[in-house]
mmCIF file of C-alpha atoms in Angstrom:
data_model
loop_
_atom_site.group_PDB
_atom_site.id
_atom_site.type_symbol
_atom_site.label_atom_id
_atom_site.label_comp_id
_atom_site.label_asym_id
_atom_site.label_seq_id
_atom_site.Cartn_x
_atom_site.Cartn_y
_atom_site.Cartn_z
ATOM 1 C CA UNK A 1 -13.658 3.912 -9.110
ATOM 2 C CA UNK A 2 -12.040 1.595 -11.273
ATOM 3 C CA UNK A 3 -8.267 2.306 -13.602
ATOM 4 C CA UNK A 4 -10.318 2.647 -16.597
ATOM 5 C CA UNK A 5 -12.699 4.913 -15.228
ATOM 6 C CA UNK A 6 -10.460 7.254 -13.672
ATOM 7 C CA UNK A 7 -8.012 7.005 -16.883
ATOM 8 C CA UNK A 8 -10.672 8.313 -18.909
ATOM 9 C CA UNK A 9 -12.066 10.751 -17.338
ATOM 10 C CA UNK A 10 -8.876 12.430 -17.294
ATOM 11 C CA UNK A 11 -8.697 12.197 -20.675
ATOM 12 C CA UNK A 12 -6.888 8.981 -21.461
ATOM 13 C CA UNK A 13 -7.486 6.971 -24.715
ATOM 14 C CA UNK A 14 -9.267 3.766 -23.451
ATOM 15 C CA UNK A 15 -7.189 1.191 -25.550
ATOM 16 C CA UNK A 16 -4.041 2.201 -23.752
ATOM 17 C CA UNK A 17 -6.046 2.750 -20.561
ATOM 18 C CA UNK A 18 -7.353 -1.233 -21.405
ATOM 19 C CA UNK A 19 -3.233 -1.991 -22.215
ATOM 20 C CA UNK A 20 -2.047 -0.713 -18.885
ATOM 21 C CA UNK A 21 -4.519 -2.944 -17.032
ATOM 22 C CA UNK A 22 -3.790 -5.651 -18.428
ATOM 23 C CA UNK A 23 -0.318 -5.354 -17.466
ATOM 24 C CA UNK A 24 -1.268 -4.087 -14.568
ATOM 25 C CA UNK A 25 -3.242 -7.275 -13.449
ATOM 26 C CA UNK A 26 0.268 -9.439 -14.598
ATOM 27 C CA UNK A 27 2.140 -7.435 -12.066
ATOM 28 C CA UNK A 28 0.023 -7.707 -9.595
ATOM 29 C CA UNK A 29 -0.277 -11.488 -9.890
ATOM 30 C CA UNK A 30 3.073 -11.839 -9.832
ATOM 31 C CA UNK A 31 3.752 -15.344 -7.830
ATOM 32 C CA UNK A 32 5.899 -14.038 -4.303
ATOM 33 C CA UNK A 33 3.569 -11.385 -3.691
ATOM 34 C CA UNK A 34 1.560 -12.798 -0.614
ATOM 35 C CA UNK A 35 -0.111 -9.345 0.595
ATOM 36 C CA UNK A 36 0.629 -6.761 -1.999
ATOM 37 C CA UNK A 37 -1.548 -7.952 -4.901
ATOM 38 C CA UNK A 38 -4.466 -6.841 -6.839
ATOM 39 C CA UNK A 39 -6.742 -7.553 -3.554
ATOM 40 C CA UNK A 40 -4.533 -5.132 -1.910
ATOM 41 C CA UNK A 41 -4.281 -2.659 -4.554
ATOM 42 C CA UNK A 42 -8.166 -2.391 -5.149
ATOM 43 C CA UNK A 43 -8.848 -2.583 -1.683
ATOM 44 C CA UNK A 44 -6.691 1.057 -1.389
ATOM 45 C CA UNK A 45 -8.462 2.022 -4.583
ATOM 46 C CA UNK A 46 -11.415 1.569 -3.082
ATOM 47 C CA UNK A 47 -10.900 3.669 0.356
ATOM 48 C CA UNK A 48 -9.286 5.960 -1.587
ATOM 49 C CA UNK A 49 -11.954 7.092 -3.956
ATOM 50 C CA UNK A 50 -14.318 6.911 -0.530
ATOM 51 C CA UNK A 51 -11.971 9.375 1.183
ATOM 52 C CA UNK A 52 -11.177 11.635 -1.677
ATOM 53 C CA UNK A 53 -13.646 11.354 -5.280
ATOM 54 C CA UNK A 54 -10.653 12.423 -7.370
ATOM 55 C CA UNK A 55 -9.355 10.207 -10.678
ATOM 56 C CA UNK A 56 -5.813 11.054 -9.878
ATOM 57 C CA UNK A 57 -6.026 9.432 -6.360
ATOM 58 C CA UNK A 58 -7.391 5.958 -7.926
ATOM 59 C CA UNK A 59 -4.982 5.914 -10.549
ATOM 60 C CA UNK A 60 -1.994 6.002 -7.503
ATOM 61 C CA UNK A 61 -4.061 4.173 -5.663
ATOM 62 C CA UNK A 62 -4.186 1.029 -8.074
ATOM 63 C CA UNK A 63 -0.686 1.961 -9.334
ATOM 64 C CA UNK A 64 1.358 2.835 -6.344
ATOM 65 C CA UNK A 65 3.020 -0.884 -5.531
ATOM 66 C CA UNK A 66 2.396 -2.215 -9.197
ATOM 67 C CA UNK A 67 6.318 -2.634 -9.283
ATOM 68 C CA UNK A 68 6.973 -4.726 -6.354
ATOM 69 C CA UNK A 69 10.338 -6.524 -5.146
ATOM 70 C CA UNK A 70 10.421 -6.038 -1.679
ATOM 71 C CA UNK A 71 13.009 -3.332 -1.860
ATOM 72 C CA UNK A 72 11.967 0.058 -0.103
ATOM 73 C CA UNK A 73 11.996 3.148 -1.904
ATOM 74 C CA UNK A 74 12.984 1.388 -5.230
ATOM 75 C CA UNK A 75 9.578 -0.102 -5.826
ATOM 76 C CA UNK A 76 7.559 2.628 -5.021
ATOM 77 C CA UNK A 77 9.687 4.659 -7.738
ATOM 78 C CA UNK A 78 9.696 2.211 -10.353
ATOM 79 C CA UNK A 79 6.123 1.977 -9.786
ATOM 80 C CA UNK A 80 5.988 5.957 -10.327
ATOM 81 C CA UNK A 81 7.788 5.428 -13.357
ATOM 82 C CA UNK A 82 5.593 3.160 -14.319
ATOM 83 C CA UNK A 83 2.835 5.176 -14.220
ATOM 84 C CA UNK A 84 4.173 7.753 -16.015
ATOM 85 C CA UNK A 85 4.979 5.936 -18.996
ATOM 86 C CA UNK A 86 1.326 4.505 -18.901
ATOM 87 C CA UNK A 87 -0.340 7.897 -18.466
ATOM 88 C CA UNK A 88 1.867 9.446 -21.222
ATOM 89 C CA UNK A 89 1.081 6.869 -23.509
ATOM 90 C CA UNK A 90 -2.688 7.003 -23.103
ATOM 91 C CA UNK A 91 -2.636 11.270 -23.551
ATOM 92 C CA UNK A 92 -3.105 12.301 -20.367
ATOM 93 C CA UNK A 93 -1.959 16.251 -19.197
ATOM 94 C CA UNK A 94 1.158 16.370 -18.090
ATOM 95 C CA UNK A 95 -0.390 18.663 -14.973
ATOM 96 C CA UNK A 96 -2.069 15.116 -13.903
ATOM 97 C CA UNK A 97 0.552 12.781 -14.510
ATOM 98 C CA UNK A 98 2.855 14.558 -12.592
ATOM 99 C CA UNK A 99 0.411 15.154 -9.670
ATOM 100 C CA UNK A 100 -0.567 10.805 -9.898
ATOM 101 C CA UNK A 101 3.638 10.426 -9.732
ATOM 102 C CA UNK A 102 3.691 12.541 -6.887
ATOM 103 C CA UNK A 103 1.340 10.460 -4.921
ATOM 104 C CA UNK A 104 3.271 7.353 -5.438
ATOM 105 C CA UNK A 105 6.287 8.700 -4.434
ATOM 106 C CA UNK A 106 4.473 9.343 -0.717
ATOM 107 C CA UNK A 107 4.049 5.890 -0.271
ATOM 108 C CA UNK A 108 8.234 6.088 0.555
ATOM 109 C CA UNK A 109 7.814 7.903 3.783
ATOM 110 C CA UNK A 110 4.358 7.742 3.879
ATOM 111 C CA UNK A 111 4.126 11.920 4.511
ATOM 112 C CA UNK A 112 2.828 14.371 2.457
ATOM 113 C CA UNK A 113 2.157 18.230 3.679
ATOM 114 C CA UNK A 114 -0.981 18.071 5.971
ATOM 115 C CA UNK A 115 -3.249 19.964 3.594
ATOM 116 C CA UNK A 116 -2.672 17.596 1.112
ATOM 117 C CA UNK A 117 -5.754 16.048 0.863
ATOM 118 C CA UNK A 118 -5.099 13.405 -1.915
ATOM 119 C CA UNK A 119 -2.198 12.425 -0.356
ATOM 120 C CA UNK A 120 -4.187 11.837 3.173
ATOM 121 C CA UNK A 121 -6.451 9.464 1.243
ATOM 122 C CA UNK A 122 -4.072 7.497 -0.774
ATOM 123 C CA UNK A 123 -2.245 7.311 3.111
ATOM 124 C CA UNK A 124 -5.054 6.460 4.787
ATOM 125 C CA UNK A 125 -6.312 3.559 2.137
ATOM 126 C CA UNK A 126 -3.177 2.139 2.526
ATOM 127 C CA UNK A 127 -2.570 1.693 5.808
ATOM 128 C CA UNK A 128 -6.304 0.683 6.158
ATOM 129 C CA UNK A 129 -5.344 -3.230 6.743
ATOM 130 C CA UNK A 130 -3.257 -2.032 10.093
ATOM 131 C CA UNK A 131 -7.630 -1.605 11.793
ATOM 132 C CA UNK A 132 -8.915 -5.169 10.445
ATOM 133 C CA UNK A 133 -10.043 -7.780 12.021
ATOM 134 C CA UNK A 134 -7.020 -9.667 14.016
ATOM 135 C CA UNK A 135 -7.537 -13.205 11.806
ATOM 136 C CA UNK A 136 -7.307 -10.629 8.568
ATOM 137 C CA UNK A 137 -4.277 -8.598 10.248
ATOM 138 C CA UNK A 138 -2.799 -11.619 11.057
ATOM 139 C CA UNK A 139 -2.836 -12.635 7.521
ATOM 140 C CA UNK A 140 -1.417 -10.004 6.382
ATOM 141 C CA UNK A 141 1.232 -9.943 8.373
ATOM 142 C CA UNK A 142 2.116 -13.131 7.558
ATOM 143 C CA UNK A 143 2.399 -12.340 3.964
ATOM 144 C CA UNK A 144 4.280 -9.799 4.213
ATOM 145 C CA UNK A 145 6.995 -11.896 6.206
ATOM 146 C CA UNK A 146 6.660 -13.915 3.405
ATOM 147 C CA UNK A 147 7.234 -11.532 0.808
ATOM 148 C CA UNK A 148 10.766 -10.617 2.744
ATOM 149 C CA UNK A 149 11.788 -14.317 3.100
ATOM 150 C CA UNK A 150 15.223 -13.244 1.704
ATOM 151 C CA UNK A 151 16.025 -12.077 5.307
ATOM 152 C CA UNK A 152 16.622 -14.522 7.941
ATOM 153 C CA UNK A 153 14.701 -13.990 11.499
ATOM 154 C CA UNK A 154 17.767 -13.012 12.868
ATOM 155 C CA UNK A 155 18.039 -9.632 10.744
ATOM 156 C CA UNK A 156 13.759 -8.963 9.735
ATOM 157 C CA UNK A 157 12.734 -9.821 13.820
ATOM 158 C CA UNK A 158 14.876 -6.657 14.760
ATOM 159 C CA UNK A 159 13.875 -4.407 12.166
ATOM 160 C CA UNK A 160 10.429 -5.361 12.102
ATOM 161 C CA UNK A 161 10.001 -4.540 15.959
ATOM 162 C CA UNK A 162 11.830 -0.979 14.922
ATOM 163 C CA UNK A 163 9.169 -0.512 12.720
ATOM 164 C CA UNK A 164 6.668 -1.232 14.545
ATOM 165 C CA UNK A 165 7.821 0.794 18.018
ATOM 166 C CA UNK A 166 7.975 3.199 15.959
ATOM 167 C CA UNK A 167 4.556 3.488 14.370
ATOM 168 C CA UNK A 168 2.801 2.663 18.125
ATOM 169 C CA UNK A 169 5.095 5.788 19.022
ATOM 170 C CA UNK A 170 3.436 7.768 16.310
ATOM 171 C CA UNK A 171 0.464 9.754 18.056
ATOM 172 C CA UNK A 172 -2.054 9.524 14.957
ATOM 173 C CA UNK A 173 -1.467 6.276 12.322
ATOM 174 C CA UNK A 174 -3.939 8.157 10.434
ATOM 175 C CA UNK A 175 -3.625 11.482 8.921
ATOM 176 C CA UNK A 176 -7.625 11.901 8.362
ATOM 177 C CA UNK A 177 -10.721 11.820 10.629
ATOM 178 C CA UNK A 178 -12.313 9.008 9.085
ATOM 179 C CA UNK A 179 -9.784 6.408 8.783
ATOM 180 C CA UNK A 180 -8.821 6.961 12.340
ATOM 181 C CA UNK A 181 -11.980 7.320 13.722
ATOM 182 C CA UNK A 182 -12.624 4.324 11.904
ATOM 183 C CA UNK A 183 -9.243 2.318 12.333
ATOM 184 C CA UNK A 184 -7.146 4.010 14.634
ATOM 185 C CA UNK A 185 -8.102 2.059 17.758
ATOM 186 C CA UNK A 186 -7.784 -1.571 16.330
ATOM 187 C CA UNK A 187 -4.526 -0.810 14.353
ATOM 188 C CA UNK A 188 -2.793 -0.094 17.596
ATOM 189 C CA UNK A 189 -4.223 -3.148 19.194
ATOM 190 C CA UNK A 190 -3.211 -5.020 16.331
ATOM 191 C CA UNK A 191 0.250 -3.484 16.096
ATOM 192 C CA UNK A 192 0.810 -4.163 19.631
ATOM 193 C CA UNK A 193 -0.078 -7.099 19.624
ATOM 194 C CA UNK A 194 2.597 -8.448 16.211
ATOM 195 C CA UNK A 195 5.036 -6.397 18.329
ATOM 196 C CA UNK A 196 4.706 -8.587 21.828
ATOM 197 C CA UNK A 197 5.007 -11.724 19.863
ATOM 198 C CA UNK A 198 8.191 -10.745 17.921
ATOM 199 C CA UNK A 199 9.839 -9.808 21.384
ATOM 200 C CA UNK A 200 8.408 -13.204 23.366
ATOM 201 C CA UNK A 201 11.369 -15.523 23.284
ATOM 202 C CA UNK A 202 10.232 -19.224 22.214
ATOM 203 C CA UNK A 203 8.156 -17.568 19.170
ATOM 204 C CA UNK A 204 5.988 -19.296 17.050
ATOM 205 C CA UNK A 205 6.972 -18.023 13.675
ATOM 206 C CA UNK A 206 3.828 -19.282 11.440
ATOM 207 C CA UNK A 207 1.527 -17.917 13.799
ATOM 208 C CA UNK A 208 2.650 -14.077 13.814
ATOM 209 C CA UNK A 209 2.917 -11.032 11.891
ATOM 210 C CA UNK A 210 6.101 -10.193 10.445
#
């Protein structure tokens, strides 16, 4: 499902539905992002709607890192707030906004109550690069290092292999059956795999995941 699709069918006027996107797009394009860009964001849009047919859930989806600095927690609620101000302007119930904020703001710790089923998609989507293909992991990962170049090797190598311990340590990556039926399997492979690399002494830093 597409912004302006889901925008409207909530209710939302379609000229500021039409504004937001195009602002939308800008941000997105935005010249350090190297993973989180409008591929990215459609790409959760996309396994988002296919997990959960709801408007709200596409409008997070294609919202959630439309503010993006590489600053944790920050970004995901400026992009919240960003949101907000969009889906005020074009109408829509406050009931909706609040619940498309809320979303957003799970992308922090990536939780949400286990019966939250919008929640579980938007998760899922997200995290739905961690099962592709190594080559497309790989690229990812890669961006992503490149997105944090303002920390040397010496200070992202030992927080990236924290993060990534501790999502191998994690006994589901996926909160739904279908995205870990689907990508559970090659996401740990994949993970794994970044995490031997950034522990091998004698690294070769343009050919690994951050």
């Amino acid at each position: 499902m597409r912004w302006h699709s889901a925008l409207t069918l909530l209710g939302g006027d379609g000229q500021i539905a039409a504004d937001a996107w195009t602002e939308l797009e800008h941000r997105y394009g935005e010249p350090h992002r190297r993973y989180h860009d409008l591929r990215h964001a459609e790409s959760v849009a996309r396994y988002a709607a296919e997990f959960a047919a709801d408007p709200r859930v596409t409008l997070a989806a294609w919202a959630h890192d439309v503010v993006y600095d590489a600053t944790p927690g920050e970004d995901e609620r400026a992009s919240a707030a960003w949101a907000r101000l969009w889906l005020t302007r074009a109408g829509l119930a406050e009931e909706d906004i609040a619940r498309v904020e809320a979303l957003i703001l799970t992308t922090i710790s990536h939780d949400a109550p286990a019966d939250d089923l919008l929640a579980t998609a938007l998760l899922d989507a997200d995290l739905a690069i961690l099962g592709a293909a190594p080559e497309i992991y790989n690229k990812y990962a890669r961006g992503v290092r490149e997105e944090y170049a303002k920390y040397p090797d010496a200070v992202w190598t030992p927080g990236r292999i924290v993060v990534l311990e501790r999502m191998l340590a994690n006994p589901r990556l996926y909160r739904g059956e279908p995205a870990r039926e689907r990508w559970e399997a090659a996401a740990r492979r994949n993970l794994a795999a970044e995490l031997g690399r950034w522990r091998s002494p004698g690294l070769d830093r343009q050919n690994v995941e951050p």
